[in-house]
Short mmCIF file of C-alpha atoms in Angstrom, two decimals:
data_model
loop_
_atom_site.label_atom_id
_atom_site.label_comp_id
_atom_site.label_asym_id
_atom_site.label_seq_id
_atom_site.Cartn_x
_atom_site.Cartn_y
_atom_site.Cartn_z
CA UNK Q 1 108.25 80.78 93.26
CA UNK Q 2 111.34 81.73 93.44
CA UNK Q 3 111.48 84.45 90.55
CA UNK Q 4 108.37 85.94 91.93
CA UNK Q 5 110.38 86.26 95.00
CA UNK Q 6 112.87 88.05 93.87
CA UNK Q 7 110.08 90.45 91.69
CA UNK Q 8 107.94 90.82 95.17
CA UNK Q 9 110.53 91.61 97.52
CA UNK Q 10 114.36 91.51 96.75
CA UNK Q 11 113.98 93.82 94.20
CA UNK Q 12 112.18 96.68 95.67
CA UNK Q 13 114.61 96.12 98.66
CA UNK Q 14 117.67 96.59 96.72
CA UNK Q 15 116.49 99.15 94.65
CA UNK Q 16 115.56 101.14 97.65
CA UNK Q 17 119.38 101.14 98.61
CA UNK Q 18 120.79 100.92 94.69
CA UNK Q 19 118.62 103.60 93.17
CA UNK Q 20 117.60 105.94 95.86
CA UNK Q 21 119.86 105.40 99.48
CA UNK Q 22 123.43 105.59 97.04
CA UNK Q 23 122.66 108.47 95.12
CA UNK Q 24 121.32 110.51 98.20
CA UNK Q 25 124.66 109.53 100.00
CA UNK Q 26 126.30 111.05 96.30
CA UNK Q 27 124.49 113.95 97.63
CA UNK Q 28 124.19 114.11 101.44
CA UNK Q 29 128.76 114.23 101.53
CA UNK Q 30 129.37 117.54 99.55
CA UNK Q 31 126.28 119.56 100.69
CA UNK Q 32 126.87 118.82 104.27
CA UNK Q 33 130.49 119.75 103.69
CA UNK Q 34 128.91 123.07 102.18
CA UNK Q 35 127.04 123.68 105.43
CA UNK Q 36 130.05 123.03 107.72
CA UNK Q 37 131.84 125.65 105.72
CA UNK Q 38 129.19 128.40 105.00
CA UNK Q 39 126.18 127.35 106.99
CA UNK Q 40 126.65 130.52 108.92
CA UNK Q 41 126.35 132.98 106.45
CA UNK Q 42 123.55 131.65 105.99
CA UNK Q 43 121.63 132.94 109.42
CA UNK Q 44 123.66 136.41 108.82
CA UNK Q 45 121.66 136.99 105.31
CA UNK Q 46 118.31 136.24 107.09
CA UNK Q 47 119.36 139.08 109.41
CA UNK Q 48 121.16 141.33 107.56
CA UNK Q 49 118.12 141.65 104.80
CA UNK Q 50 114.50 141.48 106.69
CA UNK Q 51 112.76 143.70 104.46
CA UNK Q 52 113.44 140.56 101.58
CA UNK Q 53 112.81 138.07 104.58
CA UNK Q 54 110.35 135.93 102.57
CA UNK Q 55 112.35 135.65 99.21
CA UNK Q 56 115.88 135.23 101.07
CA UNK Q 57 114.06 132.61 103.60
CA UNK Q 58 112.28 130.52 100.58
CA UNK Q 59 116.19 130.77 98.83
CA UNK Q 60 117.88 129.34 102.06
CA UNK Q 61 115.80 125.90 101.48
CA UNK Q 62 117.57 125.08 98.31
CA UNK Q 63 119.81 122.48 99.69
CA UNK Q 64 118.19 118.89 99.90
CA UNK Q 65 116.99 118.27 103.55
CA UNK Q 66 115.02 120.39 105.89
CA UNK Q 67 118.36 122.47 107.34
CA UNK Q 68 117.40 125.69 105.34
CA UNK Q 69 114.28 125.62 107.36
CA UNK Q 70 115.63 124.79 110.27
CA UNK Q 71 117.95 128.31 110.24
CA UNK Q 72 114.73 129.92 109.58
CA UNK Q 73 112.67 128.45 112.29
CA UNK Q 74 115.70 129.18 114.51
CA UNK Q 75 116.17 133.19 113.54
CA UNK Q 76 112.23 133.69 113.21
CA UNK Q 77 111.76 132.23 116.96
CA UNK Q 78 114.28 134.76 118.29
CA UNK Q 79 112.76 137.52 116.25
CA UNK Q 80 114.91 138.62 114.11
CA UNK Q 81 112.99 137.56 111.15
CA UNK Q 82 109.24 138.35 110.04
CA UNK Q 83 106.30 135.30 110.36
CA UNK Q 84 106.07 135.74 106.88
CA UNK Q 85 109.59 134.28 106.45
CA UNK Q 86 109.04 131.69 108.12
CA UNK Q 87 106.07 130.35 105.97
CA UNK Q 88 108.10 130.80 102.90
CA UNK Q 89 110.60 129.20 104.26
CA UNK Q 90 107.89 126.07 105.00
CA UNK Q 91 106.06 126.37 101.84
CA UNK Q 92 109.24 126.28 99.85
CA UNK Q 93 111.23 123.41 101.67
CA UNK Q 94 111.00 119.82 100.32
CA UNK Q 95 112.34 118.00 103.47
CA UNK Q 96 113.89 114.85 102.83
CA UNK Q 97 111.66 113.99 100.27
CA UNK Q 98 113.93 115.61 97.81
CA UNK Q 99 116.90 113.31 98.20
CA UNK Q 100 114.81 110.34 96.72
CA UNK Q 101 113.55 113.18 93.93
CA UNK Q 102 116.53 113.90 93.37
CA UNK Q 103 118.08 110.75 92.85
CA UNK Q 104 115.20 109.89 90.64
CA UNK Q 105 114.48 112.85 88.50
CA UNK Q 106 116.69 115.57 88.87
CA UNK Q 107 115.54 117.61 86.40
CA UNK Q 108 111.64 117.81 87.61
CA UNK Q 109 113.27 118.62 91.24
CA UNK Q 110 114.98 121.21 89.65
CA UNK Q 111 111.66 122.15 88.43
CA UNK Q 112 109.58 121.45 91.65
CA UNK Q 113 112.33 123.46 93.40
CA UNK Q 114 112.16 126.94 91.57
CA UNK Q 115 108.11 126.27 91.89
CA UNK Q 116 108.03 126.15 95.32
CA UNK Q 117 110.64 128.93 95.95
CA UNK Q 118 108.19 131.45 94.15
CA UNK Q 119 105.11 129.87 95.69
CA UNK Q 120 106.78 130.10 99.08
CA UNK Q 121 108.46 133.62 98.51
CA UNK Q 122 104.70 135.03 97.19
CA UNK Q 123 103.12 133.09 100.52
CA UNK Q 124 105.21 134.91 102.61
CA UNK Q 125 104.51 138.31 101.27
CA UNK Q 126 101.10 137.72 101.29
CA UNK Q 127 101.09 136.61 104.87
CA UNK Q 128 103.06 139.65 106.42
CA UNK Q 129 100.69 141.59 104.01
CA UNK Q 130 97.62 140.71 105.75
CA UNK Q 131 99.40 141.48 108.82
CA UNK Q 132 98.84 137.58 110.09
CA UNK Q 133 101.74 137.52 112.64
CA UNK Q 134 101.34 135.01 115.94
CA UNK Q 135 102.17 136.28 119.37
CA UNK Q 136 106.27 134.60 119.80
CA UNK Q 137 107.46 134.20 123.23
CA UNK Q 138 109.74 137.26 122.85
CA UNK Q 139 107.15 139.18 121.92
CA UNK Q 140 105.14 138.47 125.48
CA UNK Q 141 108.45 139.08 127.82
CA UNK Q 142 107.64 142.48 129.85
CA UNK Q 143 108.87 145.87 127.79
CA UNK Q 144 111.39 146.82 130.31
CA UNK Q 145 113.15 143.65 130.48
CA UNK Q 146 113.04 143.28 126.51
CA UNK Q 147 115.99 143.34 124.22
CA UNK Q 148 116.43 143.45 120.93
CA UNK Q 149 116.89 140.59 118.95
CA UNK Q 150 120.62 139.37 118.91
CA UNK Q 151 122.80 139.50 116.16
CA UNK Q 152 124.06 135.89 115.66
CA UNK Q 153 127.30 135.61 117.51
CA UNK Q 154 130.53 135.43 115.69
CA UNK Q 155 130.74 131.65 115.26
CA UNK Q 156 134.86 130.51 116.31
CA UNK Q 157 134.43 127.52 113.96
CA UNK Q 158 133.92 129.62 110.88
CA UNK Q 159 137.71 130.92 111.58
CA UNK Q 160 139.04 127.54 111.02
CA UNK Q 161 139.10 125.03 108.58
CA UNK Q 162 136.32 122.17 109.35
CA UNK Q 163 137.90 119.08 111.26
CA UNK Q 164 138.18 115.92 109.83
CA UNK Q 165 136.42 113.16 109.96
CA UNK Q 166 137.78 110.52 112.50
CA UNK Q 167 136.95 106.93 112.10
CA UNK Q 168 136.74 106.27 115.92
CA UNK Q 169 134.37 108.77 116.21
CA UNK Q 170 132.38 107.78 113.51
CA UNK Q 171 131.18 104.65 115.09
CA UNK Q 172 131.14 100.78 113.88
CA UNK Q 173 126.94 100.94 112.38
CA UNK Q 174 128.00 104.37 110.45
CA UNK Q 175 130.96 103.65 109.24
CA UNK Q 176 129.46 100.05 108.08
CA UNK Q 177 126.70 101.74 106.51
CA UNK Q 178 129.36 104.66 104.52
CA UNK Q 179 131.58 101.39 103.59
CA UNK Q 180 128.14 99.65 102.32
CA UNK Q 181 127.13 102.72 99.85
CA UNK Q 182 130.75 103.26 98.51
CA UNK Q 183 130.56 99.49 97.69
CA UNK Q 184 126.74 99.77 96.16
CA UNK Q 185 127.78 102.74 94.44
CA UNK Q 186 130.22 100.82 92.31
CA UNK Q 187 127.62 99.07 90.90
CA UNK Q 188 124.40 101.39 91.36
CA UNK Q 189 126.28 103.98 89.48
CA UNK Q 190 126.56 102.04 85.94
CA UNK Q 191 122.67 100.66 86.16
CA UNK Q 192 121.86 104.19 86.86
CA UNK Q 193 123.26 105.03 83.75
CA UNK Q 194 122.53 101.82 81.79
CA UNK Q 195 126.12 100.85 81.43
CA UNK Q 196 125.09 97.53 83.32
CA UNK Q 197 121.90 95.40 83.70
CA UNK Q 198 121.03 94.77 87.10
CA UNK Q 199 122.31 91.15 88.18
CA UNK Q 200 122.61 88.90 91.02
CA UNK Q 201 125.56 91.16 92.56
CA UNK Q 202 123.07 93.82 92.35
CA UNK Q 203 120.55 92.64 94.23
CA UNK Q 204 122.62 91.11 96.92
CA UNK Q 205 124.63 94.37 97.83
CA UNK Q 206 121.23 95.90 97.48
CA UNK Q 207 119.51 93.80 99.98
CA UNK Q 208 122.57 93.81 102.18
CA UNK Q 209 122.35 97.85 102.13
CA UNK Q 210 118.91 98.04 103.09
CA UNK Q 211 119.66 95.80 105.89
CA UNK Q 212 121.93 97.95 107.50
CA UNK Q 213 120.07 101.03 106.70
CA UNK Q 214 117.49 99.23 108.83
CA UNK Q 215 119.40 98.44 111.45
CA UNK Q 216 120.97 101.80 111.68
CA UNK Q 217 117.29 103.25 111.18
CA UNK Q 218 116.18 101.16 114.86
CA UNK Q 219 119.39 102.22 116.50
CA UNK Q 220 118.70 105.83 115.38
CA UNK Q 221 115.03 105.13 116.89
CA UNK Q 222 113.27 105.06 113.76
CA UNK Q 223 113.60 108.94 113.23
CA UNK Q 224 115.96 111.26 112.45
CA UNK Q 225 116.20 112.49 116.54
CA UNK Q 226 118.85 115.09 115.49
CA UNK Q 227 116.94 117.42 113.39
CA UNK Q 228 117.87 120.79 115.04
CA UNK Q 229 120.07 123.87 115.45
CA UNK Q 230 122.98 121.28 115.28
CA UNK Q 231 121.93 120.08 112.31
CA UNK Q 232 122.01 123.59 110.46
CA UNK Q 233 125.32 124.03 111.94
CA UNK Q 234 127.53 120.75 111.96
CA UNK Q 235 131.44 121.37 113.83
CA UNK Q 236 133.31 118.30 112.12
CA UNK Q 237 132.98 116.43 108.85
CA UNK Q 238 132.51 113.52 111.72
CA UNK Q 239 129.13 115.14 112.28
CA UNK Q 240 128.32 115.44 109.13
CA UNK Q 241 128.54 111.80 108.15
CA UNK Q 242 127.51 110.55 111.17
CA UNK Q 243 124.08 112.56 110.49
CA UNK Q 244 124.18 112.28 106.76
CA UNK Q 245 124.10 108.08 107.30
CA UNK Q 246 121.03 108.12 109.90
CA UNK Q 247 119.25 111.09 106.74
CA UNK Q 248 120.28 108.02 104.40
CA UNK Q 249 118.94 105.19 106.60
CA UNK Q 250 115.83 107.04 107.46
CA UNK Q 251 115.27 107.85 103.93
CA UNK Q 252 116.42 104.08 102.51
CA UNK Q 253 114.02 102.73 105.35
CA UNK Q 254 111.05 104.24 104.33
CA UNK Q 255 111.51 104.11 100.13
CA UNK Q 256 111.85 99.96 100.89
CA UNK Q 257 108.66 100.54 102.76
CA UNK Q 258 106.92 102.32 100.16
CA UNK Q 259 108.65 100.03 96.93
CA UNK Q 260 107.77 96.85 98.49
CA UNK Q 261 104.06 97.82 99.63
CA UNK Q 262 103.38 99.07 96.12
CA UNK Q 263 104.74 96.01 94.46
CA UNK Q 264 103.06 93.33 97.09
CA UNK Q 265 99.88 95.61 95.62
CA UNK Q 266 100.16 95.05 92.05
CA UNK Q 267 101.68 91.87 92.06
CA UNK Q 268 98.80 90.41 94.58
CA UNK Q 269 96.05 92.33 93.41
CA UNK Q 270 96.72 93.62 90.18
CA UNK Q 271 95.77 97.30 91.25
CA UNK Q 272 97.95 99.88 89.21
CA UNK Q 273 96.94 102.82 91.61
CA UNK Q 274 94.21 104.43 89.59
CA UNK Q 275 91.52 103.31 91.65
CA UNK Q 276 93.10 105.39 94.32
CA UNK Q 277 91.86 108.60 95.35
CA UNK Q 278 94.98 110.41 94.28
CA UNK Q 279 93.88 111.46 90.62
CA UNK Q 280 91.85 114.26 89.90
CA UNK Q 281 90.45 117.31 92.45
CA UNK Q 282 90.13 114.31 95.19
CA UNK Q 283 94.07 113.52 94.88
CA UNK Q 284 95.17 117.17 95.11
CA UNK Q 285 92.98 117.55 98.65
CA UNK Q 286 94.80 114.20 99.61
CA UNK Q 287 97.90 115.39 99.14
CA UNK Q 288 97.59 118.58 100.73
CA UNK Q 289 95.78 116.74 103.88
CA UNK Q 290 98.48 114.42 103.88
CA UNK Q 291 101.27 117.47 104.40
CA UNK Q 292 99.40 118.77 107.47
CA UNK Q 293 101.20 115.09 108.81
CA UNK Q 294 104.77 116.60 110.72
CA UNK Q 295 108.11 114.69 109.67
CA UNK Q 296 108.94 113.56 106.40
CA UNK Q 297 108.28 109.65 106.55
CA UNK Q 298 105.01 109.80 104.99
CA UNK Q 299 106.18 112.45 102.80
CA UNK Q 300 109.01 109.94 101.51
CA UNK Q 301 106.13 107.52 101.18
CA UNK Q 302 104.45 110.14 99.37
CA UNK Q 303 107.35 110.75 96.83
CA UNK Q 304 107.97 106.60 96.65
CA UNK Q 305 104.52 106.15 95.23
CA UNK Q 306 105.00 108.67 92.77
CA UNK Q 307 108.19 107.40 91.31
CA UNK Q 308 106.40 104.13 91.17
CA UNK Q 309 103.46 105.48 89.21
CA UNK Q 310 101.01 105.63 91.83
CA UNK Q 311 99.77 108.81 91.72
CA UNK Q 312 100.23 112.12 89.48
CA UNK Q 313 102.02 115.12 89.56
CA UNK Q 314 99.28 117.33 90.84
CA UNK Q 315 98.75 115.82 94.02
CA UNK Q 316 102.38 115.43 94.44
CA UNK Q 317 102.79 119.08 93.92
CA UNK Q 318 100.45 119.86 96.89
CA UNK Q 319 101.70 117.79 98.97
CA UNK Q 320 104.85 118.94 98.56
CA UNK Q 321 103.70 122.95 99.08
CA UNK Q 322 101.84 121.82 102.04
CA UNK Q 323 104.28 119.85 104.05
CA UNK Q 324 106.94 121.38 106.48
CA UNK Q 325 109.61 118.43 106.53
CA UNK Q 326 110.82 118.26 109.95
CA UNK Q 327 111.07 122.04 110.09
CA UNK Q 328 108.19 122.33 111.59
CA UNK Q 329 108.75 119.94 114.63
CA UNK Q 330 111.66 122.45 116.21
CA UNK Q 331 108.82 125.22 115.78
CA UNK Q 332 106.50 123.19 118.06
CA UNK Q 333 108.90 123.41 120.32
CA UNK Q 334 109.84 126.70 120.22
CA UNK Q 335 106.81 128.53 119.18
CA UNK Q 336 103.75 126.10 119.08
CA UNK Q 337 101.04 128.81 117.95
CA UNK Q 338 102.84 129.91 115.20
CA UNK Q 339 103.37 126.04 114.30
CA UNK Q 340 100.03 124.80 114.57
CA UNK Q 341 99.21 128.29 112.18
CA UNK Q 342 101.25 127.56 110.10
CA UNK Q 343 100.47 123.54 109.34
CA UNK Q 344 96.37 125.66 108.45
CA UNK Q 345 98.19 128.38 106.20
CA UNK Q 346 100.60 126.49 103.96
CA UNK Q 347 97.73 124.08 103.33
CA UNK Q 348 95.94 126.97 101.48
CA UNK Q 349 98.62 127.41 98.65
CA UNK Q 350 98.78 123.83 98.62
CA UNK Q 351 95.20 123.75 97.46
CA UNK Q 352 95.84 126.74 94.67
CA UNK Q 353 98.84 125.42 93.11
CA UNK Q 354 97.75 121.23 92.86
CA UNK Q 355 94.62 122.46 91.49
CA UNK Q 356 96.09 124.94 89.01
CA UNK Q 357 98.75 122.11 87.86
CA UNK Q 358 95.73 119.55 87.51
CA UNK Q 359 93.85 122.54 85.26
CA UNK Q 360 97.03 122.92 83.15
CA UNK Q 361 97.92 118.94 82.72
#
């Protein structure tokens, strides 16, 4: 009773935090460092190059997370970039999703990455092509009283070196939950590479990870409430981590949700997932449906089941093409026609590519 247990549900909680919440924390540190130092530039080449709009906007979601296509959302709601950027930029981004990829399988993000760049970079074209271009809120102000587009403004804290993180600042959960993944990551790091078996010390620094993920994930309010202009454009390495841990909580959260529901399923039931309708033509619709859903928690669900064998690479690849990451929820906001268009148009290449990778495999 006990061993099963352990199989059931201490194991898929501590390899949520072990395998996936450590090595996106490995991750989350030096590229939000990168955006406090650069993130800037990164609005200036949107601006500064409009005729390659689509290509430059598909380029700027490289980095894990959805701040790439934040910046975009941003620049193309001001209108200084085309619509057609900001479906690359949509089409291309991975959202969180691609920290528990990453962690897992770097070299098929890799892959999945420079897919979806030219997949979103082609969308884009196509779109401003056709001429398919919402009516923004700029472009309904009254002609006289209508300026041009700003220039983004000279930003004072790309003068300066970033400031430092300050432990007082941090806060007790965040700082808990930083101290908790250095400690995992001492261990995590040599099972990752199979210089260690997983053992009882595993499991319990696991399962005392996840727990504070969790509890950082309900003080955060079970989202990631942040997600905005700030976000693309952190002040202080204490904003950075004090982000990065509620990305890594919300992430760690829903991975445990999606490891321990698929192993309560095979353990209890003995299904192995291919009675599911995520195989064939069926599973590539499903997964581009399933993208149309804002946020990324069911799209971290999405990637958990994969990794865990419950569905194939087809009908992760659509849903991946077809969902906006939390991108789309500061469009909503700002521009909800173009949104709501958008959620019916990145669903379309969705469809092409899945079914073209399912031909193909």
């Amino acid at each position: 009773m006990t061993e099963s247990l352990v199989e059931i549900l201490l194991r898929p909680l501590a390899d949520a935090f072990m395998q996936v919440g450590v090595l996106v924390a490995l991750l989350v540190a030096p590229f939000g460092w990168a955006r406090l130092r650069w993130g800037h530039r990164l609005d200036d080449a949107l601006v500064r190059h409009r005729q390659l709009g689509p290509l430059v906007a598909a380029l700027l979601t490289v980095p894990p997370g959805c701040g790439g296509a934040i910046i975009v959302m941003a620049v193309y709601a001001r209108g200084a970039v085309s619509y057609g950027a900001a479906i690359a930029a949509l089409v291309a981004t991975m959202g969180d999703a691609s920290w528990v990829l990453l962690a897992a399988d770097p070299v098929l993000t890799l892959q999945l990455k420079v897919l979806l760049i030219v997949v979103g970079a082609l969308s884009g074209y196509v779109v401003d092509a056709l001429g398919i271009a919402p009516r923004r809120r700029v472009d309904l102000l009254p002609a006289a009283g209508r300026s041009p587009a700003p220039s983004p403004p000279v930003r004072v804290a790309a003068m300066r070196l970033p400031a430092p993180a300050r432990l007082h600042d941090l806060g007790v959960l965040p700082a808990l939950l930083w101290l908790s993944l250095g400690t995992g990551a001492t261990i995590s790091v040599p099972v990752t590479f199979q210089l260690l078996r997983p053992d009882t010390l595993y499991l319990a620094l696991g399962v005392a990870g996840t727990a504070v993920a969790a509890v950082a994930f309900i003080r955060g309010g079970c989202q990631l409430a942040d997600d905005d202009d700030e976000t693309a454009h952190p002040t202080s390495m204490t904003q950075v981590l004090r982000h990065g841990g509620r990305e890594i909580a919300f992430v760690t959260v829903w991975v445990a949700a999606a490891y321990v529901a698929w192993s309560l399923i095979t353990h209890l039931t003995g299904f192995d997932g291919s009675q599911m309708p995520l195989f064939g033509v069926v599973g590539v619709v499903v997964g581009a449906l399933v993208g149309l859903i804002p946020g990324c928690a069911v799209q971290i669900v999405f990637v958990g089941l994969f990794l865990a064998g419950g569905m194939p690479l087809p009908t992760l690849v659509a849903n991946m093409v077809s969902q906006d990451g939390d991108a789309l929820l500061p469009l909503l906001a700002l521009e909800h026609r173009s949104a709501l268009l958008a959620t019916v148009l990145t669903t379309v290449p969705a469809l092409l590519v899945g079914s073209a990778m399912l031909i193909l495999t």
